[in-house]
Coordinates of C-alpha atoms in Angstrom, one line a residue:
M29 CA 30.5 9.0 -51.6
F30 CA 30.5 5.3 -51.9
P31 CA 27.2 3.4 -51.9
L32 CA 27.9 1.7 -48.6
T33 CA 28.7 5.1 -47.0
Q34 CA 25.4 6.5 -48.3
V35 CA 23.4 3.6 -46.9
V36 CA 25.1 3.9 -43.4
V37 CA 24.5 7.7 -43.4
S38 CA 20.9 7.3 -44.4
L39 CA 20.3 4.7 -41.7
V40 CA 21.9 6.9 -39.0
T41 CA 19.8 9.9 -40.0
V42 CA 16.5 7.9 -39.7
L43 CA 17.6 6.2 -36.4
P44 CA 16.0 8.7 -34.0
S45 CA 12.5 8.3 -35.6
V46 CA 12.8 4.5 -35.8
L47 CA 13.9 4.2 -32.1
M48 CA 11.1 6.4 -31.0
L49 CA 8.6 4.4 -32.9
F50 CA 9.8 1.1 -31.5
F51 CA 9.9 2.3 -27.9
L52 CA 6.5 4.0 -28.0
L53 CA 4.6 1.4 -30.0
R54 CA 4.5 -0.7 -26.9
I55 CA 2.2 2.0 -25.3
I56 CA -0.3 2.8 -28.0
T57 CA -2.1 6.0 -27.1
P58 CA -2.8 9.1 -29.1
L59 CA -0.2 11.0 -27.1
T60 CA 2.6 8.5 -27.9
M61 CA 1.7 8.5 -31.6
G62 CA 1.8 12.3 -31.5
A63 CA 5.3 12.1 -30.0
V64 CA 6.4 9.8 -32.7
I65 CA 5.0 12.1 -35.4
A66 CA 6.7 15.1 -33.7
V67 CA 10.1 13.4 -33.5
A68 CA 9.8 12.2 -37.1
L69 CA 9.0 15.8 -38.3
V70 CA 11.9 17.3 -36.4
N71 CA 14.2 14.6 -37.6
G72 CA 13.1 15.2 -41.2
L73 CA 13.6 18.9 -40.9
V74 CA 17.1 18.5 -39.4
V75 CA 18.1 16.1 -42.2
L76 CA 16.6 18.4 -44.9
L77 CA 18.5 21.5 -43.5
G78 CA 21.7 19.5 -43.0
G79 CA 21.6 18.0 -46.5
S80 CA 20.9 21.4 -48.1
W81 CA 23.8 22.9 -46.2
L82 CA 26.3 20.2 -47.0
G83 CA 25.1 20.1 -50.6
G84 CA 25.7 23.8 -50.9
K85 CA 29.2 23.4 -49.5
L86 CA 29.9 20.6 -52.0
L87 CA 28.6 22.6 -54.9
D88 CA 30.7 25.7 -53.9
A89 CA 33.8 23.5 -53.7
R90 CA 33.2 22.0 -57.1
M91 CA 31.9 25.1 -58.9
P92 CA 35.1 26.0 -60.8
K93 CA 35.4 22.5 -62.2
I94 CA 31.7 22.4 -63.2
L95 CA 32.0 25.8 -64.9
A96 CA 35.1 24.7 -66.8
T97 CA 33.3 21.6 -68.0
L98 CA 30.3 23.7 -69.2
D99 CA 32.7 26.1 -70.9
D100 CA 34.4 23.2 -72.7
F101 CA 31.0 21.9 -73.9
A102 CA 29.9 25.4 -75.0
S103 CA 33.1 25.8 -77.0
L104 CA 32.3 22.6 -78.9
Q105 CA 29.0 24.1 -80.0
Q106 CA 30.7 27.0 -81.8

């Protein structure tokens, strides 16, 4: 991915936590801070699982090329 695309995707994934934080910071109570923490944890878990899943799909798609490159490097060693 291009760097600009990575920045945009990163900002979109953090957006739910940031919006929750901005809206609930106007009412500062332990309950609202707990809600912010809960939303941030769920958001982080979703991003972690989604990134692992997409990374696995990308690795599966590129595996033949990666193995061919490693085989070429191994043949240079002999």
